[in-house]
Short mmCIF file of C-alpha atoms in Angstrom, two decimals:
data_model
loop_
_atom_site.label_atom_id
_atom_site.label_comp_id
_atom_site.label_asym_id
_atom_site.label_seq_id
_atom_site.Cartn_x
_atom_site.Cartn_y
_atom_site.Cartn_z
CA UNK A 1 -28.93 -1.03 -17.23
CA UNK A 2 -32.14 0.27 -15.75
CA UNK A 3 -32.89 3.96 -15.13
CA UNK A 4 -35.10 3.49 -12.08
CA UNK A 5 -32.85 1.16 -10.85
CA UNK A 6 -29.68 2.94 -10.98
CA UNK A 7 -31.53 5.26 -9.30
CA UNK A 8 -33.31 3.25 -6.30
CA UNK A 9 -29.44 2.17 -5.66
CA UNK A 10 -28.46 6.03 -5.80
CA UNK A 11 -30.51 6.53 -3.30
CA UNK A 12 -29.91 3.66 -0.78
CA UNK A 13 -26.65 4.99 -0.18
CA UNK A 14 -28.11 8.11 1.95
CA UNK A 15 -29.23 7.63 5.83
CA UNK A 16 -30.93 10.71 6.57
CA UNK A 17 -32.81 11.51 3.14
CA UNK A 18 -36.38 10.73 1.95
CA UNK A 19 -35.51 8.40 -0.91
CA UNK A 20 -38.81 9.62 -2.18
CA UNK A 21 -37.19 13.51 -2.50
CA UNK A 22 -34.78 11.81 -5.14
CA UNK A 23 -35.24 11.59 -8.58
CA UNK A 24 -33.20 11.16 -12.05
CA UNK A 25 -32.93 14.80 -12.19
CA UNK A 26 -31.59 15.54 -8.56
CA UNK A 27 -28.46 17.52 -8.46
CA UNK A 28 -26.87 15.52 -6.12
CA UNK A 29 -23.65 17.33 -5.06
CA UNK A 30 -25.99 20.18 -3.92
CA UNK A 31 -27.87 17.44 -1.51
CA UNK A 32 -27.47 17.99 2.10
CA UNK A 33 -26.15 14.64 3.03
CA UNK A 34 -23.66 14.98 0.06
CA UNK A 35 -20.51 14.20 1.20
CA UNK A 36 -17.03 12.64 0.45
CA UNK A 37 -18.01 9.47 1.99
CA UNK A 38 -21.13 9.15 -0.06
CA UNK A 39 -18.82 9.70 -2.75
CA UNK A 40 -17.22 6.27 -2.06
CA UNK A 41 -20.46 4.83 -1.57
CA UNK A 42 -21.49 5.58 -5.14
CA UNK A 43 -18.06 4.59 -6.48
CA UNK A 44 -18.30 1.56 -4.45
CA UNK A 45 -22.13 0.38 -5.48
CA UNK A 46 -21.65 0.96 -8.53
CA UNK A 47 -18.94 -1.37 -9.35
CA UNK A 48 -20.69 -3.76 -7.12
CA UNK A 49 -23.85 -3.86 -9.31
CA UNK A 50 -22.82 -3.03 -12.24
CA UNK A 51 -19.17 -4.91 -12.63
CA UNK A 52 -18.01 -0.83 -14.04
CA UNK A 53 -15.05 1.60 -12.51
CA UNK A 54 -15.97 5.21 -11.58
CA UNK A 55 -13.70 7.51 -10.36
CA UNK A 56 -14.08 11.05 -8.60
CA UNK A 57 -14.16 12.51 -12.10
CA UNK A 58 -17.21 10.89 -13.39
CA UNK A 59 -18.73 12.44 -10.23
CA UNK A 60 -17.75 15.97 -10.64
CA UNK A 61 -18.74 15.86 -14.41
CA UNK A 62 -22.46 14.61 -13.69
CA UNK A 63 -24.91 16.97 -12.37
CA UNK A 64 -27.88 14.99 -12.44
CA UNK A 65 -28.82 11.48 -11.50
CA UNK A 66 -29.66 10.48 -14.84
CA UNK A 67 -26.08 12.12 -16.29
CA UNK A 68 -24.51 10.02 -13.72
CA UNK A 69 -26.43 6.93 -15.37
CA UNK A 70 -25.64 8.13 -19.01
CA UNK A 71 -21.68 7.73 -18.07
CA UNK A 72 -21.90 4.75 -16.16
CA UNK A 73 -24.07 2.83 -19.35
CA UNK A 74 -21.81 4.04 -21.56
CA UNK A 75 -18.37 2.53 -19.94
CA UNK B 1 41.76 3.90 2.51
CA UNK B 2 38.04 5.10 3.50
CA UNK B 3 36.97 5.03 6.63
CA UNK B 4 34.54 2.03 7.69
CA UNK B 5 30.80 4.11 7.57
CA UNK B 6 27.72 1.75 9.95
CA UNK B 7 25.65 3.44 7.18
CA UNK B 8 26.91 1.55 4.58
CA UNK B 9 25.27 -1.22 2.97
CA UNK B 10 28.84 -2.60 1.55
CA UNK B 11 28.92 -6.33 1.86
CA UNK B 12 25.22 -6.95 2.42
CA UNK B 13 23.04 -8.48 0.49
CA UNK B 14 19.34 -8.00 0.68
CA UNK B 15 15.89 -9.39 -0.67
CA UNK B 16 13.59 -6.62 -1.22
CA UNK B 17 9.67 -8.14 -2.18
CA UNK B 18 7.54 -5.39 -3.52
CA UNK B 19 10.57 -4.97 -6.10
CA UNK B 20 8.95 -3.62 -9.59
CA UNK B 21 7.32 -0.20 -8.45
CA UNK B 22 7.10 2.97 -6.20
CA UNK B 23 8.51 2.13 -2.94
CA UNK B 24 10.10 -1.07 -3.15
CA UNK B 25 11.81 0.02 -6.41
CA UNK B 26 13.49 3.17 -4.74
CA UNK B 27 14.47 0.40 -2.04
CA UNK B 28 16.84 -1.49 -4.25
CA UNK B 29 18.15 1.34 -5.87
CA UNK B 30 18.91 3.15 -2.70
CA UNK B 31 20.41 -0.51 -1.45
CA UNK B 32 23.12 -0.08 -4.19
CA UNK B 33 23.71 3.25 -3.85
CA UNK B 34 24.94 2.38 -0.54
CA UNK B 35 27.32 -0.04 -1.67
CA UNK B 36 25.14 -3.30 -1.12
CA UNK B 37 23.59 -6.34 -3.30
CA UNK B 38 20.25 -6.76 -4.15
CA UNK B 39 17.80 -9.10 -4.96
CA UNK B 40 14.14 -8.18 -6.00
CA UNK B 41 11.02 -10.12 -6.21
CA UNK B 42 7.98 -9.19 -8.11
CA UNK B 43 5.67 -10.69 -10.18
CA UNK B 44 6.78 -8.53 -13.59
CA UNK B 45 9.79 -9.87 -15.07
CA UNK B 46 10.28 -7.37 -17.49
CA UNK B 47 10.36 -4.48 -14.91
CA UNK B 48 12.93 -6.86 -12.85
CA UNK B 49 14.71 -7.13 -15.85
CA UNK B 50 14.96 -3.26 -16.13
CA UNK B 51 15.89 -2.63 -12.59
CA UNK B 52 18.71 -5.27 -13.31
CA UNK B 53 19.53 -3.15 -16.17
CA UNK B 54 19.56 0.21 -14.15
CA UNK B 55 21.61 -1.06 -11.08
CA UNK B 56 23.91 -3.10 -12.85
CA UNK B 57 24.70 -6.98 -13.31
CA UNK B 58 26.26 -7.60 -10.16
CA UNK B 59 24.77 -5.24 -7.70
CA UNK B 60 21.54 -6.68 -8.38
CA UNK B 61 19.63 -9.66 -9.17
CA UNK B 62 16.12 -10.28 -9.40
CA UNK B 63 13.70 -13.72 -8.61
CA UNK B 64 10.18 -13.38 -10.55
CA UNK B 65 7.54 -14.56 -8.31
CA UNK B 66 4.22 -14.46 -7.26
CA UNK B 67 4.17 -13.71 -3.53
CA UNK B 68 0.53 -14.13 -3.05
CA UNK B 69 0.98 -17.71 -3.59
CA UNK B 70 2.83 -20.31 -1.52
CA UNK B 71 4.53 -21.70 -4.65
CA UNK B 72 5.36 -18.08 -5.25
CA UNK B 73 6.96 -17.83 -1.75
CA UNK B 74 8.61 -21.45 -1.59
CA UNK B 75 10.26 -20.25 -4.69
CA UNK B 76 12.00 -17.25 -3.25
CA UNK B 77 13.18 -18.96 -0.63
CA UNK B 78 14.52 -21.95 -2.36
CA UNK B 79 16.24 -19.30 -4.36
CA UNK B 80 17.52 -17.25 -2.09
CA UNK B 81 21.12 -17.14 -1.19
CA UNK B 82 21.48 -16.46 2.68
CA UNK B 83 21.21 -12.71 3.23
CA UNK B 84 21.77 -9.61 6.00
CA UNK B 85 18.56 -8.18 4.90
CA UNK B 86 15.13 -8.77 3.85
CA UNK B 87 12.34 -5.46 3.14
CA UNK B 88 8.85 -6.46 2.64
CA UNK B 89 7.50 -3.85 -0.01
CA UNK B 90 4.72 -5.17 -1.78
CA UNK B 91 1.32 -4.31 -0.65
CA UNK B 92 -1.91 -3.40 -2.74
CA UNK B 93 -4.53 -0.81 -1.60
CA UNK B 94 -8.25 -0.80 -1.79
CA UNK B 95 -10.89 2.04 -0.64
CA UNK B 96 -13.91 0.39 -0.16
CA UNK B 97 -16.70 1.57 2.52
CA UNK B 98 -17.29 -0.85 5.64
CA UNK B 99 -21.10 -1.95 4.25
CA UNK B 100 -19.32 -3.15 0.90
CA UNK B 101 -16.49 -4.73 2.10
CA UNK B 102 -17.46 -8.60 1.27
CA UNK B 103 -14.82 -11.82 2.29
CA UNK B 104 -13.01 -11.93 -1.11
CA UNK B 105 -12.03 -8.15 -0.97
CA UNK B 106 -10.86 -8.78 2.82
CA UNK B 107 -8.86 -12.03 2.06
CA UNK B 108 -7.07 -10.40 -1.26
CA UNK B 109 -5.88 -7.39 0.69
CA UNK B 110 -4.92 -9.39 3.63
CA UNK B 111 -3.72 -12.12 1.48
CA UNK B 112 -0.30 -10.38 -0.37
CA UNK B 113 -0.18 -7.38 2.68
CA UNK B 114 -0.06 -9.91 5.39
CA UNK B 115 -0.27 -13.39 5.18
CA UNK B 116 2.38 -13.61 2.18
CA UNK B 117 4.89 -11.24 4.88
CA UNK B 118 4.43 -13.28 7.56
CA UNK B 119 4.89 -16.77 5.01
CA UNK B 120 7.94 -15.47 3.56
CA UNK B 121 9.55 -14.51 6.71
CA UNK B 122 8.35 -18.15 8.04
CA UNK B 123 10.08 -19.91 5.06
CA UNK B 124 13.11 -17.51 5.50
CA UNK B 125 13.88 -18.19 8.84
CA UNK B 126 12.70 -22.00 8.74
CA UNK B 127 15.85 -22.36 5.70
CA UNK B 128 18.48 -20.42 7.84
CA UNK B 129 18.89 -18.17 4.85
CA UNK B 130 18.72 -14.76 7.01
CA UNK B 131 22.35 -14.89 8.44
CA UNK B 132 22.68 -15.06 12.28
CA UNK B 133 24.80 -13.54 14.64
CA UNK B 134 25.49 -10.72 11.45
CA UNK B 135 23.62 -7.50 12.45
CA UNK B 136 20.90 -9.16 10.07
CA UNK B 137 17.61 -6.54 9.66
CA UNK B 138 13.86 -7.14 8.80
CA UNK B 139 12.43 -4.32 7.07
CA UNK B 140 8.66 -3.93 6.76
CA UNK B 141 6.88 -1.18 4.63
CA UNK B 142 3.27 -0.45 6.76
CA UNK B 143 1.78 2.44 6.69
CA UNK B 144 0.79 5.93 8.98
CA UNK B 145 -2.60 4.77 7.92
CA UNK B 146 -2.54 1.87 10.95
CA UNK B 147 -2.22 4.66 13.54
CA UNK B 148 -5.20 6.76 12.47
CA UNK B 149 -8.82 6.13 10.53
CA UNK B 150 -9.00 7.38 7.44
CA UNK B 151 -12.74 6.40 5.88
CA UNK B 152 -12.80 3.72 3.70
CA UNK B 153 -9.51 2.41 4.35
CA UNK B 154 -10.42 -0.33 6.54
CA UNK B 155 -9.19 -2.86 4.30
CA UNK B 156 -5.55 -1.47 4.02
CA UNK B 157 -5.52 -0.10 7.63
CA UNK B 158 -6.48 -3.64 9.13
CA UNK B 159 -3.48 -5.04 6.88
CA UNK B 160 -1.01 -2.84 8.04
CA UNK B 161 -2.20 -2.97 11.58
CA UNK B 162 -1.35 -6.34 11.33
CA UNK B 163 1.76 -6.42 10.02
CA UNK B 164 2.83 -3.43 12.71
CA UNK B 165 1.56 -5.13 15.36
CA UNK B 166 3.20 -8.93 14.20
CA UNK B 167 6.48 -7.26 13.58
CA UNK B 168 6.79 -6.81 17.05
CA UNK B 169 6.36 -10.73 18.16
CA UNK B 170 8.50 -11.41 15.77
CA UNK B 171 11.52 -9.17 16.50
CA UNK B 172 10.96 -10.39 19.96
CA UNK B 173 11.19 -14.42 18.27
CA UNK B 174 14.57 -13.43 16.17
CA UNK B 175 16.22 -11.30 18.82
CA UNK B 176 18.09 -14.58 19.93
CA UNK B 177 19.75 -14.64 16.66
CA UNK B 178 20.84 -11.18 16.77
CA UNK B 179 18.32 -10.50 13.18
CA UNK B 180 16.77 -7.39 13.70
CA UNK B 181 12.78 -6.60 12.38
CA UNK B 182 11.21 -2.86 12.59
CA UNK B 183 8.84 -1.11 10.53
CA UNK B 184 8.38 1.99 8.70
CA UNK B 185 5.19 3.58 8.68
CA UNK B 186 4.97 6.23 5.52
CA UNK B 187 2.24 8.84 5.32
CA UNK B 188 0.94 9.88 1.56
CA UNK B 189 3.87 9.18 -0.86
CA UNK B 190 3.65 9.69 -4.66
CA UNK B 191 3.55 6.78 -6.21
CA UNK B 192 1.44 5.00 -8.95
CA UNK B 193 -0.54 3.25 -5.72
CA UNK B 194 -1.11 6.71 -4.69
CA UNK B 195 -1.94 8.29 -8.12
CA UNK B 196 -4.66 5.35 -8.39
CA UNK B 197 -6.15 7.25 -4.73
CA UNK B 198 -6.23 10.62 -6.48
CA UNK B 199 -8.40 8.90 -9.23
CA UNK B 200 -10.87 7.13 -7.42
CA UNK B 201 -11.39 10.22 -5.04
CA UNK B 202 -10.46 13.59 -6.74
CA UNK B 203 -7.45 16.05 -8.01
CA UNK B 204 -8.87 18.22 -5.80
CA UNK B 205 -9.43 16.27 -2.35
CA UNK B 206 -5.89 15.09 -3.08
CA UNK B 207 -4.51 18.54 -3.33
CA UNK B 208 -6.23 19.72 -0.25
CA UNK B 209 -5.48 16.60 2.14
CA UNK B 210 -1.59 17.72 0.79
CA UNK B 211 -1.77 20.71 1.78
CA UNK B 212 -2.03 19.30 5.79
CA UNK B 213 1.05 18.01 5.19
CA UNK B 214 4.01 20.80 6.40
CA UNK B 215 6.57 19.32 4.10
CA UNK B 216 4.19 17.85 1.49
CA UNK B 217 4.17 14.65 -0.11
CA UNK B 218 6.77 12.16 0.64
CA UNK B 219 8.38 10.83 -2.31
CA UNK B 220 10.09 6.73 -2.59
CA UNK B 221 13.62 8.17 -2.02
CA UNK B 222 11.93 9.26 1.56
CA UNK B 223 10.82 6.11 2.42
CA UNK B 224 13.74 4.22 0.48
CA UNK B 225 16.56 6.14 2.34
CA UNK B 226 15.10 5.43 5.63
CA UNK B 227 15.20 1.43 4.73
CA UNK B 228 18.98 1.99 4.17
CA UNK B 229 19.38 3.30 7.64
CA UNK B 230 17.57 0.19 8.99
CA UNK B 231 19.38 -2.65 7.22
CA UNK B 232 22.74 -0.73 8.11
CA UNK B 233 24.20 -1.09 11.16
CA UNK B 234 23.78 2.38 11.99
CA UNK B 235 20.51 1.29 13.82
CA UNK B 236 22.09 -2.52 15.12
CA UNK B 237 20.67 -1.54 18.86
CA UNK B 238 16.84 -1.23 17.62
CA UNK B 239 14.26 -3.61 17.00
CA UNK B 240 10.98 -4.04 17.33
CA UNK B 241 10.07 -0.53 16.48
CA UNK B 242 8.09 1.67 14.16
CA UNK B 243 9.27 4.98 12.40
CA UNK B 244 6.73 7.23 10.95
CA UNK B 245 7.49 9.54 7.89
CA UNK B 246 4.60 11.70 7.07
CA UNK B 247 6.15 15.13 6.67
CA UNK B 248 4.73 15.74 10.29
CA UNK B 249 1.12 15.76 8.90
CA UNK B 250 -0.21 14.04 12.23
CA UNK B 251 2.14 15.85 14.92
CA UNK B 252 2.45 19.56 13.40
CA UNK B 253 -1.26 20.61 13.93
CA UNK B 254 -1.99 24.19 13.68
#
């Protein structure tokens, strides 16, 4: 899995943000545009492009982009 | 001598498909509980095998089939003795945002929610085995989620729109022959389906969209005991209708 990546994908799933405003170390719950939906966006990409299962947990338990990355390489 | 009850089940015999888990498994249980026979189909033998177990040899009987495939469904009906009842139960659920929603995700959903409903009932009716002229009932599970728009639920809510909508055309089709066909449309019940939700989304989101609902969470008994009400003929002079449990989550606003 690739960092930048990941995180290019991240960031596709927001409409109203500069993608250029986020980076591995974002805290993304505290994003404006965060929302439940997004949520299910992430959920969704992710096992889209990756073949791997998140759940709501693995969202509340991240902070950052990058810890978001660290549990999604290691399932 | 006791007293003949229209609520009673006694001397009917239904098919219940969706048989193994949550809903469909409170279903037959509640079936014999109110003195009928019942037959369930699911793909899991070894749960059918432990419903048999639980309701008794005699009060219920099970047919282990795969409903999402036509060999599945000729099976069941081929089976099938002829019956006064038939609840369609099984359904799968998928939250999945409109821009990821590809074909295969849209056919597998509407695949065993609607297609394999509308197949079975087709094969049923094409063999004669739902008796005629009998106060015979069509029972399908949909879902509260077909009247609103709950995000990501397009998948689901298109299948159950569906099947509300169809059960209509075809209580209006079997009305000649006196068989009955409404629908129940359940709000949040507990169920493994349901626990699955609570892990995709959060504990927490969970515990706060229950808390819009004035009497909470329905449970399978809920949904279940409401079934038994519609295959008895307590309800012989409707068809073609739609009941909606949700614990008045979408009529008791504050």
């Amino acid at each position: 899995m690739d960092k930048n990546h990941f995180l290019q994908s991240f960031a596709e799933q927001f409409d109203d943000t500069d993608p250029s405003t986020i980076t591995l170390e974002t805290h993304f719950k505290e994003m404006e545009e965060w929302s439940s939906m997004v949520a299910l966006m992430i959920i969704a990409m992710v096992d889209e492009q990756y073949s791997k299962k998140i759940t709501g947990a693995d969202l509340r338990e991240a902070n950052t982009i990058e810890q978001l990355f660290e549990r999604v390489s290691s399932k | 001598m006791t007293e003949y009850s229209p609520f009673s089940l006694h001397g009917k015999h239904i098919l219940v498909a969706g048989a193994s888990s949550g809903i469909g498994w409170a279903i037959c249980k509640s079936i014999v509980a109110a003195g009928g026979k019942v037959t369930g189909v699911a793909r899991r033998a070894d749960l059918l095998q432990k419903m048999v177990q639980e309701l008794g040899e005699g009060n219920a009987f099970f047919i282990e089939a795969d409903l999402a495939t036509d060999n599945g469904i000729e099976k069941v009906a081929a089976m099938m003795p002829d019956v006064n009842g038939l609840v369609y139960a099984a359904g799968v659920s998928k939250m999945l945002p409109l821009k990821f929603i590809k074909r295969e995700s849209l056919e597998e959903l509407m695949n065993i929610n609607y297609f394999s409903m509308v197949l079975l009932l087709a094969q049923m009716v094409r063999q004669k085995k739902i008796k005629r002229n009998a106060h015979s009932s069509i029972v399908l599970i949909s879902s509260v989620a077909q009247q609103i728009g709950t995000k990501s639920s397009i998948l689901y809510t298109g299948s159950k729109g569906a099947m509300s909508s169809a059960s209509k055309a075809i209580a209006n089709e079997l009305s000649s022959q006196k068989i009955r066909v409404n629908t129940i449309e359940p709000g949040m019940v507990q169920t493994a389906m349901a626990s699955e939700m609570e892990d995709v989304i959060s504990a927490e989101a969970v515990e706060k969209d229950k808390a819009k609902y004035p009497l909470g969470y329905g449970m399978p008994d809920d949904v279940a005991n409401t079934a038994v009400f519609l295959l008895s003929d307590a309800s012989k002079w409707m068809t073609g209708r739609s009941l909606t449990l949700d614990g008045g989550r979408y009529v008791l606003l504050d």
